[in-house]
Each structure stands twice: as C-alpha cells, then as structure tokens.
PDB file of C-alpha atoms in Angstrom:
ATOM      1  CA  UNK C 165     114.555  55.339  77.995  1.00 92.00           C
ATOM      2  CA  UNK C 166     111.922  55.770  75.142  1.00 92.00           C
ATOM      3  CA  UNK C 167     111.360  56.014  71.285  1.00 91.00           C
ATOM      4  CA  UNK C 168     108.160  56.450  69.514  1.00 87.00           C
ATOM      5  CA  UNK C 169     105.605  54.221  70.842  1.00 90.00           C
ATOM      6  CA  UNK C 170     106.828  53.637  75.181  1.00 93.00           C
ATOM      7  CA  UNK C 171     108.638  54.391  77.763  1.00 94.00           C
ATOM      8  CA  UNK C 172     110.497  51.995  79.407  1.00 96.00           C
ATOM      9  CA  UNK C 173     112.436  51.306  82.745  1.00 96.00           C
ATOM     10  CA  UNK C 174     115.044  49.030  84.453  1.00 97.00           C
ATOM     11  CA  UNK C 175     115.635  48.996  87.937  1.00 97.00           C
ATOM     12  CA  UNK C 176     118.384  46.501  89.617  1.00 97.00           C
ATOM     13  CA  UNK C 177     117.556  46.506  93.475  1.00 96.00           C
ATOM     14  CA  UNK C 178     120.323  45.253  95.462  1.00 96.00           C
ATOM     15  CA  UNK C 179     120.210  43.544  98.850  1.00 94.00           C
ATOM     16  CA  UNK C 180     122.576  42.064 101.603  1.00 92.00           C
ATOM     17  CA  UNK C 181     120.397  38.915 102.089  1.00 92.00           C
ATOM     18  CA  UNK C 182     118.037  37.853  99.225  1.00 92.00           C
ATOM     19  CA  UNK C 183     116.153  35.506 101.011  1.00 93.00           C
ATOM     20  CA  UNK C 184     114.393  38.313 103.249  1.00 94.00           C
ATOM     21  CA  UNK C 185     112.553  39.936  99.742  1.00 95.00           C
ATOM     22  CA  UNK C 186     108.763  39.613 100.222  1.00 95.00           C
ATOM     23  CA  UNK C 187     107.294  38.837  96.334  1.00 94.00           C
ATOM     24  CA  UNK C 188     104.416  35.972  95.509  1.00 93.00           C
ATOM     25  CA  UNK C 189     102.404  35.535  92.696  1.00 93.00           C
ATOM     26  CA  UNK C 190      98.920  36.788  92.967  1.00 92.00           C
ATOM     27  CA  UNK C 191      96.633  39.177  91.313  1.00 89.00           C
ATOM     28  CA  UNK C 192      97.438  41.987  89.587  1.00 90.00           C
ATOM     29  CA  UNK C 193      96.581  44.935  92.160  1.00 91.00           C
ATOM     30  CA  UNK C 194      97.737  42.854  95.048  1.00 91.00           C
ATOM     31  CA  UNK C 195     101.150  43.398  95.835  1.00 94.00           C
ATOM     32  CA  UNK C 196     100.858  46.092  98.392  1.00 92.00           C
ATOM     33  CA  UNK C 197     102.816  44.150 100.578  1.00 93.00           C
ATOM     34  CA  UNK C 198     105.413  42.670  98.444  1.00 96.00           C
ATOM     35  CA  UNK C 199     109.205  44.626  97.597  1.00 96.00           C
ATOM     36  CA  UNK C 200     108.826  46.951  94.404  1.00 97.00           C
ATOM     37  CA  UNK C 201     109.169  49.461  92.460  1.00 97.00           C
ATOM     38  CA  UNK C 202     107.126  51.554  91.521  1.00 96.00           C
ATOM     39  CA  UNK C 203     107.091  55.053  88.897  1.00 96.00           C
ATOM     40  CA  UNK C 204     104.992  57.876  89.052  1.00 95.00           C
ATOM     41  CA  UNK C 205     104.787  60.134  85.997  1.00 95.00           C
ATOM     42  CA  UNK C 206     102.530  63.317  86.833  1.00 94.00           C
ATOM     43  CA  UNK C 207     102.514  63.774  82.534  1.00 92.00           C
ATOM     44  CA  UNK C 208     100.429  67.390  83.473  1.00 91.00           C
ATOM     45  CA  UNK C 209     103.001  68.767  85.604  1.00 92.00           C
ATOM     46  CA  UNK C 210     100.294  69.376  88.250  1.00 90.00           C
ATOM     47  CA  UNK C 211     102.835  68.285  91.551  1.00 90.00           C
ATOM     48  CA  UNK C 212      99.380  66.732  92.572  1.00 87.00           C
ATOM     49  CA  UNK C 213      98.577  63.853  90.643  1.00 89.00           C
ATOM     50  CA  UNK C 214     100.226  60.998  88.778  1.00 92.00           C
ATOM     51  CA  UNK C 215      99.595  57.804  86.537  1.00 94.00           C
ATOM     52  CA  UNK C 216     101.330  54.850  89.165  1.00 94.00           C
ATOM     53  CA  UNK C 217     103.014  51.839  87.923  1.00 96.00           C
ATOM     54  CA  UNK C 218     104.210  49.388  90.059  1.00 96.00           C
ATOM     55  CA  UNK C 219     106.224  46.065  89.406  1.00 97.00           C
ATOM     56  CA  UNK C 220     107.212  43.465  92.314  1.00 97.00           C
ATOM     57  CA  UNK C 221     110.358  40.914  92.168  1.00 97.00           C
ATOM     58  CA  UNK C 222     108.645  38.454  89.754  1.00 96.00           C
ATOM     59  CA  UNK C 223     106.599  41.107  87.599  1.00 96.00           C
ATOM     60  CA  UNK C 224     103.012  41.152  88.880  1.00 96.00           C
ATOM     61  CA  UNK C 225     101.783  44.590  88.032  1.00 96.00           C
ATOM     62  CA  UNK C 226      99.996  46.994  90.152  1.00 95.00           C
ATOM     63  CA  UNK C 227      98.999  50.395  88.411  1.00 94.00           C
ATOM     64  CA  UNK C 228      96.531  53.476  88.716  1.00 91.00           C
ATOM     65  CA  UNK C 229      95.790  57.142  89.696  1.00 89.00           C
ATOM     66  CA  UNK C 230      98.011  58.906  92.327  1.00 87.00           C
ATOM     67  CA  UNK C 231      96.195  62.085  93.805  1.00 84.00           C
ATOM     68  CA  UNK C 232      97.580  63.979  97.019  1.00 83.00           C
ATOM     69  CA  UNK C 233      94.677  66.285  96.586  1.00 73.00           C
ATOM     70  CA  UNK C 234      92.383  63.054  97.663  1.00 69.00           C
ATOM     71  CA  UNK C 235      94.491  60.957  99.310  1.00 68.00           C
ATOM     72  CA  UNK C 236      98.005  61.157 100.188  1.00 63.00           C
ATOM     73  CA  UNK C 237      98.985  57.870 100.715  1.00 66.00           C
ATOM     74  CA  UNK C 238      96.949  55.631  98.943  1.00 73.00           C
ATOM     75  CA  UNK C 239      96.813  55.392  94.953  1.00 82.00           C
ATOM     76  CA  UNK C 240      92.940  54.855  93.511  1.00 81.00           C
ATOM     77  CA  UNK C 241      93.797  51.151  91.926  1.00 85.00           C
ATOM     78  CA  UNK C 242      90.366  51.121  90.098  1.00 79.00           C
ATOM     79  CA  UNK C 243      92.565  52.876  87.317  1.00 81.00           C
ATOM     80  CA  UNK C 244      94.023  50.014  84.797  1.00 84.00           C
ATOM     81  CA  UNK C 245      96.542  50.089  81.715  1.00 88.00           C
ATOM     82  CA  UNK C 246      98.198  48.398  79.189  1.00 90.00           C
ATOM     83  CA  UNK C 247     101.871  48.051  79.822  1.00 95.00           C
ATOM     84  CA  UNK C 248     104.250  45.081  80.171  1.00 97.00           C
ATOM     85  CA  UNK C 249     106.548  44.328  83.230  1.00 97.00           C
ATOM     86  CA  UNK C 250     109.358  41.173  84.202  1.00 96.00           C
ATOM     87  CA  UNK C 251     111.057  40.574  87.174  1.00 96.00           C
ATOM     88  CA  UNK C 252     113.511  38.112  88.495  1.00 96.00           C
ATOM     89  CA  UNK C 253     115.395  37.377  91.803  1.00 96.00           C
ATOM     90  CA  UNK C 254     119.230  36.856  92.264  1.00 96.00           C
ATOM     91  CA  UNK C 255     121.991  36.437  94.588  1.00 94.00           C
ATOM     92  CA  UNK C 256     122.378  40.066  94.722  1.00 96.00           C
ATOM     93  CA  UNK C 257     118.841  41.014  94.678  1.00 96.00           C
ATOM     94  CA  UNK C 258     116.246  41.665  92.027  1.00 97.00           C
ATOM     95  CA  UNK C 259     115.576  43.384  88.393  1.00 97.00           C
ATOM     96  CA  UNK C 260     112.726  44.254  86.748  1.00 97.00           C
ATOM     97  CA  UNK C 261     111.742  45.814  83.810  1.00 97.00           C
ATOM     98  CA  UNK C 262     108.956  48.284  82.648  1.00 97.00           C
ATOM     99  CA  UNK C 263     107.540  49.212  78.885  1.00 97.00           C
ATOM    100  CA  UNK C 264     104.776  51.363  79.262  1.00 96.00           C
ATOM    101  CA  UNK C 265     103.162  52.444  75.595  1.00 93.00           C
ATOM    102  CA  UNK C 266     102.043  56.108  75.468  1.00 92.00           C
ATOM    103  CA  UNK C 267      98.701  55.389  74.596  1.00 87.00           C
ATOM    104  CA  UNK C 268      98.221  53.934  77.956  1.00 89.00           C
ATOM    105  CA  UNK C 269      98.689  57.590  79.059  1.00 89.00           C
ATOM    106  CA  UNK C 270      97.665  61.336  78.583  1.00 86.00           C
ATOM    107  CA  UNK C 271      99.555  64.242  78.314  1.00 88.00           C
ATOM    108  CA  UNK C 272      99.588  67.798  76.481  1.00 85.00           C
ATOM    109  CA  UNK C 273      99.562  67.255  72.851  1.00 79.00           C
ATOM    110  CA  UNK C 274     100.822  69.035  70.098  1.00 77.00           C
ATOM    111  CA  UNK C 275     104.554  69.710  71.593  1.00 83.00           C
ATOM    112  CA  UNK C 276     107.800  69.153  70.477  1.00 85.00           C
ATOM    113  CA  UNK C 277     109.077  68.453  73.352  1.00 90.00           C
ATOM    114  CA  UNK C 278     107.432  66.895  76.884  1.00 92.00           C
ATOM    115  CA  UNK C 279     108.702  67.680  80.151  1.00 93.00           C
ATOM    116  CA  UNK C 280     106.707  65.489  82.983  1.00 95.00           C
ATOM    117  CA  UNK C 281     107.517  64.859  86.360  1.00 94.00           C
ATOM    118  CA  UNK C 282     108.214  62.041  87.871  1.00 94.00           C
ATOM    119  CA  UNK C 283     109.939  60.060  90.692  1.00 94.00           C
ATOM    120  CA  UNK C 284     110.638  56.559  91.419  1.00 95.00           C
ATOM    121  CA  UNK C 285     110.197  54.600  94.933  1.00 94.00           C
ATOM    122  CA  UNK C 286     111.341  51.579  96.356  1.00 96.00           C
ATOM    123  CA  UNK C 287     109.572  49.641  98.717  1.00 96.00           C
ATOM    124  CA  UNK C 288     111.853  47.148 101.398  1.00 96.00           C
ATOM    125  CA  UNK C 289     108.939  45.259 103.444  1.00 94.00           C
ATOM    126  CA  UNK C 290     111.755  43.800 105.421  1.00 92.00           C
ATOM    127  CA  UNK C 291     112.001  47.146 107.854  1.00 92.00           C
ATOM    128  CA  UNK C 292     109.197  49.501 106.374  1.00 92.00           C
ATOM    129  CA  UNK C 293     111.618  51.296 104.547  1.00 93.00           C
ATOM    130  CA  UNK C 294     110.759  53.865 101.421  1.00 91.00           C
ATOM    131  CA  UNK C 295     113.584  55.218  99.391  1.00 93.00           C
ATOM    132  CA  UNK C 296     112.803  57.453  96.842  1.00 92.00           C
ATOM    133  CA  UNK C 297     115.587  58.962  93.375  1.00 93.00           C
ATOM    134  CA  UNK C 298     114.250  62.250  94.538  1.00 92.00           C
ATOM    135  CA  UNK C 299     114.762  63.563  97.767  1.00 87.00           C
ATOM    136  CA  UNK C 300     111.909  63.370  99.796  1.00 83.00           C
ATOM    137  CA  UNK C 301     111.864  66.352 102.974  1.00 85.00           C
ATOM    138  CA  UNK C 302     109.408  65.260 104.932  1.00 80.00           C
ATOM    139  CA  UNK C 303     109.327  69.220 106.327  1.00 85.00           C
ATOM    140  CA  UNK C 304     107.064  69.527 102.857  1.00 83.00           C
ATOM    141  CA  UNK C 305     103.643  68.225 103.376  1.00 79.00           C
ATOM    142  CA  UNK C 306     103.195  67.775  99.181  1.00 83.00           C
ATOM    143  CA  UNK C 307     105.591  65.018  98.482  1.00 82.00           C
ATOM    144  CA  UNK C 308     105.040  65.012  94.569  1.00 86.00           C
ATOM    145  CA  UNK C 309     105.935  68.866  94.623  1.00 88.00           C
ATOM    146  CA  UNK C 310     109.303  67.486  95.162  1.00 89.00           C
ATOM    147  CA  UNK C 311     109.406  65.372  92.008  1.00 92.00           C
ATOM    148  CA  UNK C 312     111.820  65.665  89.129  1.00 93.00           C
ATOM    149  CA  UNK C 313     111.530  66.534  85.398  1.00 94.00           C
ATOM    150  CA  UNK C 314     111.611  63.704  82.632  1.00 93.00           C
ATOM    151  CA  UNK C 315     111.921  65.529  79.356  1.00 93.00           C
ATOM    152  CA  UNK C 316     111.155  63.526  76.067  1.00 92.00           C
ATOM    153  CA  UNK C 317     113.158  65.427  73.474  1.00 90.00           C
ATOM    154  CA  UNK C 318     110.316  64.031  70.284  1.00 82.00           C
ATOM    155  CA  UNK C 319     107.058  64.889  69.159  1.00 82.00           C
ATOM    156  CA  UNK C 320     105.545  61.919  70.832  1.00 86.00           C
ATOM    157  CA  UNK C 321     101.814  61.375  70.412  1.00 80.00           C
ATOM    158  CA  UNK C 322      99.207  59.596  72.981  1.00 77.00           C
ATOM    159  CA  UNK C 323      97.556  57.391  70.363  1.00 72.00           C
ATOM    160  CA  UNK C 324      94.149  57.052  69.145  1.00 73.00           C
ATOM    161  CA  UNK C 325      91.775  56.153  72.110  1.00 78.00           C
ATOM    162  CA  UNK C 326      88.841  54.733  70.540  1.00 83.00           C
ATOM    163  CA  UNK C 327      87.247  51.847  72.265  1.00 84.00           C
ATOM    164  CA  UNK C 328      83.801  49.903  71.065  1.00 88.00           C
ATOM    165  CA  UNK C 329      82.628  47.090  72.680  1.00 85.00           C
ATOM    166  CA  UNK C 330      79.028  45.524  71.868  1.00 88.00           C
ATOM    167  CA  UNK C 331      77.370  42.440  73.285  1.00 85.00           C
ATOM    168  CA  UNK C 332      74.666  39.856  72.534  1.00 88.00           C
ATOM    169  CA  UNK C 333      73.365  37.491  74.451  1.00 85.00           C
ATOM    170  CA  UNK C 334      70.163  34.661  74.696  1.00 86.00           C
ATOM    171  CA  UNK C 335      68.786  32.992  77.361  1.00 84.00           C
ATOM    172  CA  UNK C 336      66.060  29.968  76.620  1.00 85.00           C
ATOM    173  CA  UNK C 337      64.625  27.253  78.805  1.00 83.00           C
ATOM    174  CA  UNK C 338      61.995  24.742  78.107  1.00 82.00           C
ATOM    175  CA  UNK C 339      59.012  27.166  78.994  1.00 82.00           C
ATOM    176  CA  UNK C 340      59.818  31.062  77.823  1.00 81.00           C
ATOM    177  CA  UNK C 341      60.753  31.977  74.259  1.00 85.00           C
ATOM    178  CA  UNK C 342      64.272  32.871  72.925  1.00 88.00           C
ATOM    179  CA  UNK C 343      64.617  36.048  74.937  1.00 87.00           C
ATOM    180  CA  UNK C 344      67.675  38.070  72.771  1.00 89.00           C
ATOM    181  CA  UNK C 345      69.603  41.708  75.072  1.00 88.00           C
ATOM    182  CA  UNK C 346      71.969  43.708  73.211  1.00 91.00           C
ATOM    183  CA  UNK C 347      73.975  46.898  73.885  1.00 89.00           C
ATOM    184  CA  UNK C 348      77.190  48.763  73.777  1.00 88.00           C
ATOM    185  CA  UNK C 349      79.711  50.990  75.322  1.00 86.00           C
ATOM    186  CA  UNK C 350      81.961  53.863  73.635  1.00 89.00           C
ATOM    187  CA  UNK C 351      84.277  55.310  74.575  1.00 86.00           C
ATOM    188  CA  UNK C 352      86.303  58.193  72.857  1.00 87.00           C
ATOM    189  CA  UNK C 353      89.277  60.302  73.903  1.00 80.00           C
ATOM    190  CA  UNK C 354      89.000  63.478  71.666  1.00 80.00           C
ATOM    191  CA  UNK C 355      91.832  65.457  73.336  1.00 75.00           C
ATOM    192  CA  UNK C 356      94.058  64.945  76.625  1.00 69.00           C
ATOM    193  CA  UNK C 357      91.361  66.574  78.226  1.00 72.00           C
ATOM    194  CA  UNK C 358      87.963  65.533  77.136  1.00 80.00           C
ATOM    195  CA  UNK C 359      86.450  61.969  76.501  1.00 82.00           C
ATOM    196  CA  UNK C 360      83.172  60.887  75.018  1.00 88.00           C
ATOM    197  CA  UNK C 361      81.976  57.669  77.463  1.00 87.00           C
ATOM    198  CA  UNK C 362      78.718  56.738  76.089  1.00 89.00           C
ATOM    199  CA  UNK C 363      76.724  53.026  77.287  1.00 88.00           C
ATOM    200  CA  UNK C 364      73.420  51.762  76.159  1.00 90.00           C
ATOM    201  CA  UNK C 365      71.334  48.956  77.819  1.00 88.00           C
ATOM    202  CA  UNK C 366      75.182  47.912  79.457  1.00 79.00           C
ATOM    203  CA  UNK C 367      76.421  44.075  80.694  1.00 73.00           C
ATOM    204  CA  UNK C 368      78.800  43.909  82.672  1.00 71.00           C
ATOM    205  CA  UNK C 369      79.606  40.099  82.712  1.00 69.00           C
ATOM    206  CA  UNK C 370      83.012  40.606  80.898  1.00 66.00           C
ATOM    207  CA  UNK C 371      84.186  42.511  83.910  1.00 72.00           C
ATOM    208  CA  UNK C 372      86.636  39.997  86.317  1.00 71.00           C
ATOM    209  CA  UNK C 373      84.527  38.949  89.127  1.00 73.00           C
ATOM    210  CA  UNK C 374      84.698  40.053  92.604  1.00 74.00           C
ATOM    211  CA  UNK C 375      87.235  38.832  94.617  1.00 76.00           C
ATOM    212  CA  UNK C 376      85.726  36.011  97.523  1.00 81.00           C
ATOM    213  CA  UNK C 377      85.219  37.358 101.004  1.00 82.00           C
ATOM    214  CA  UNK C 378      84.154  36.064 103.907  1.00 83.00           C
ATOM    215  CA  UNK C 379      81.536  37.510 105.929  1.00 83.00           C
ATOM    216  CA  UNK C 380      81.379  35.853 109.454  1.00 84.00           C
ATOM    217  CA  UNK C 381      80.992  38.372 112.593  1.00 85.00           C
ATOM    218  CA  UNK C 382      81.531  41.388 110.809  1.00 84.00           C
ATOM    219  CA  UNK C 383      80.715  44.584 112.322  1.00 84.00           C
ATOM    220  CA  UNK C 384      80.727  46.330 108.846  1.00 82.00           C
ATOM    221  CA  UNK C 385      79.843  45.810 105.274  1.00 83.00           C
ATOM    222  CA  UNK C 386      81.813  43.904 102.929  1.00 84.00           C
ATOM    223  CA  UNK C 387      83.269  46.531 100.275  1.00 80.00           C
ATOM    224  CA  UNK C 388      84.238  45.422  96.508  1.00 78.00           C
ATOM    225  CA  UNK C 389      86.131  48.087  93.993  1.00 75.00           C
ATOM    226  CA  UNK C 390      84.416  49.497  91.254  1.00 75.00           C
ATOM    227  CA  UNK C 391      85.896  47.767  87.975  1.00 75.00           C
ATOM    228  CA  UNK C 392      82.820  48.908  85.309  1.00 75.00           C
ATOM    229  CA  UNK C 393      84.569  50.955  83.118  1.00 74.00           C
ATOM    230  CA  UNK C 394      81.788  53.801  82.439  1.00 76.00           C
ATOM    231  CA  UNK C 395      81.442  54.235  85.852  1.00 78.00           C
ATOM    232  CA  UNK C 396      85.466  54.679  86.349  1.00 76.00           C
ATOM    233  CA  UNK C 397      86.252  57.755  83.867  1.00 72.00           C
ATOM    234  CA  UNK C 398      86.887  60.864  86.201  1.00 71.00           C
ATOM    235  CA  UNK C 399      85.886  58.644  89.631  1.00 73.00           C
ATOM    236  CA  UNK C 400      89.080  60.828  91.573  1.00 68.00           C
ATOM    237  CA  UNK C 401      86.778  63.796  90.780  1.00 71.00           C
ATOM    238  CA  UNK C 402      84.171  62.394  93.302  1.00 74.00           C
ATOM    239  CA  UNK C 403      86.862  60.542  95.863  1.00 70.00           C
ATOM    240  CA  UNK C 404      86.723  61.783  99.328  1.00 71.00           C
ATOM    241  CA  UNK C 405      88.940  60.466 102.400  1.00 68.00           C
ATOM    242  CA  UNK C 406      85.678  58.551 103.916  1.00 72.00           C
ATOM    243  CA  UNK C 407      84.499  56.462 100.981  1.00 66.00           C
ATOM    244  CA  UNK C 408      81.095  57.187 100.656  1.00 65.00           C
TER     245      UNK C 408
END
C-alpha cells in the first residue's frame, strides 16, 4: 500500500516448525544469513537495477543498491536509507512490516502516475531456499527482467533532498595553542538525475566506526566498506566484479 509520503509492506511468512527460523539481533547490514524478506523496487524501470530493502524476523534492516549489470548476486550495502521496519515470531511463523518514505528514493518526476518494477523474495536459511512473487526462469540469465509492475495511481513527489552538515572542532594540551578545524559537506539532489555533492576541509568522525577484525595468519588484507558519504554518491558507476 501507499499514500502521500511512503510505501509500505506486510509480509506474513508461514512455516511448519518455527523453531528452525534463523533471526538474531545484530547490526543493521548483517543479516545475510538470517530468514527475510526482502523488496526490490527498480523505480527507473531499467530491469537492471533496484533500491533493496530487506527486513529479518525481529526487524533489523538491511538496505542498498541492486545492480545485475555489476554484480548479480550481491547488492552494494554501502547504500543507506531512511525507512522503518518490525518483525515478530509466532507459532505459525513470522510478520514483518515495511514503511519506506519516498524521499528515501528516486524516481521520474513530474508524472501522474508511476509504474516501477518490483519483486519480492523470501529467504528460508533452513534448506537454501529462495522463493520469489514473480516467477523466476532460471532459463533467463537477467532475473530483474522478470520483475513485475507496481503502479502508484498519485502524483507522488520524491521530497526535497537537501542535506548540510558542518563541523567544529578544538584540540589543546598543556604545550600547543587552541588549534580550531572547521568544514562542511552539501549535498543537493536537483532532479532524479543529478546531485550537487560538494565537501570542504571534510571529518569524518561522525561516520560509525569500522567493524573489529582480527588479523592473525592472514594471507590477505583486511577489507572495511566505504561508509563516507561523498565518496558513496554514484560508487556502482565504478564497481567491478574484482574489487579494486
């Protein structure tokens, strides 16, 4: 369903034996191997690439950009928005719930009417298994050319995305004066198309911190995800298979 601000979604996911669904709590992101659902709404009718929203049994949220073009599998998880999710186990099974605004998206202004398309998946840990509302023939390599429509009869509207964020900060100690570092970032979507990202002299201590890893008898790097904003406006353009 929807009406002028969101788009929302309820899913009840029955099962024979409730005690084999796989859900914990743990950070948003993380819940790749957990049950869920998850909704892909490709808002630009490309049949390539999606915004991703997923929600397990107790409502931790995993979201970002779906693109078959650079990976067919994987989503790019670096991509984060504002929308609300619950979920709750039963005897039966689980339900959760979805309210995604519109702002948190983009789309093709300026119509009366929006026809996207979508699907929605279900993920059962317990045996691997994938079921999708849309058929999925696995004969067609592209499975989001196989997607269905989602038409929002209203002349719905992405929102104003205007974002400013400054900073100021000191350091002193005994010896060195009051040392003062300011700076900014903007950010500023004109259209569904373009957007003005603009940073000067940038801090990036407000972003969450790096997840710990251990690195004992590794035979390769230790690899964190990109989570400064500026740097993660149009990153799909750049993705390739091998990260680089």
């Amino acid at each position: 369903g929807y009406d002028a601000n969101n788009i929302y979604l309820a899913v009840k996911a029955y099962t024979r034996d409730p005690r084999k669904i796989r859900a914990s709590l743990t950070r948003r992101d993380n819940i790749d191997n957990d049950d869920r659902i998850e909704l892909i709404v490709d808002t630009f009718v490309t049949r390539q690439r999606g915004f991703a929203f997923a929600v397990n049994p107790y409502g931790v949220q995993m979201d970002g950009i779906f693109d078959e073009a650079v990976d067919e599998v994987n989503m790019d998880k670096s991509w984060d928005a504002q929308f609300f999710s619950g979920g709750r186990i039963y005897d039966w099974g689980y339900f959760v719930e979805m309210k995604i605004p519109f702002k948190s998206l983009r789309f093709p202004c300026g119509k009366e009417i929006q026809n996207w398309g979508f699907n929605i998946t279900r993920f059962i840990q317990e045996n691997q298994e994938m079921d999708t509302l849309f058929s999925w023939d696995r004969a067609n390599r592209s499975w989001m050319s196989q997607e269905g429509k989602l038409t929002i009869d209203a002349p719905v509207k992405p929102g104003l995305h205007l974002e400013l964020v400054p900073y100021i900060s000191a350091v002193k100690n005994k010896v060195d004066e009051l040392e003062l570092n300011s700076g900014f970032s903007f950010k500023y979507g004109i259209n569904s198309d373009t957007t003005i990202d603009l940073t000067y002299n940038p801090d990036f201590s407000h972003i969450e911190a790096d997840p710990w890893q251990i690195d004992l008898n590794l035979k390769y790097a230790l690899y964190y995800d990109e989570k400064r904003p500026f740097f993660l406006e149009g990153k799909e353009i750049f993705q390739t298979p091998l990260e680089l």
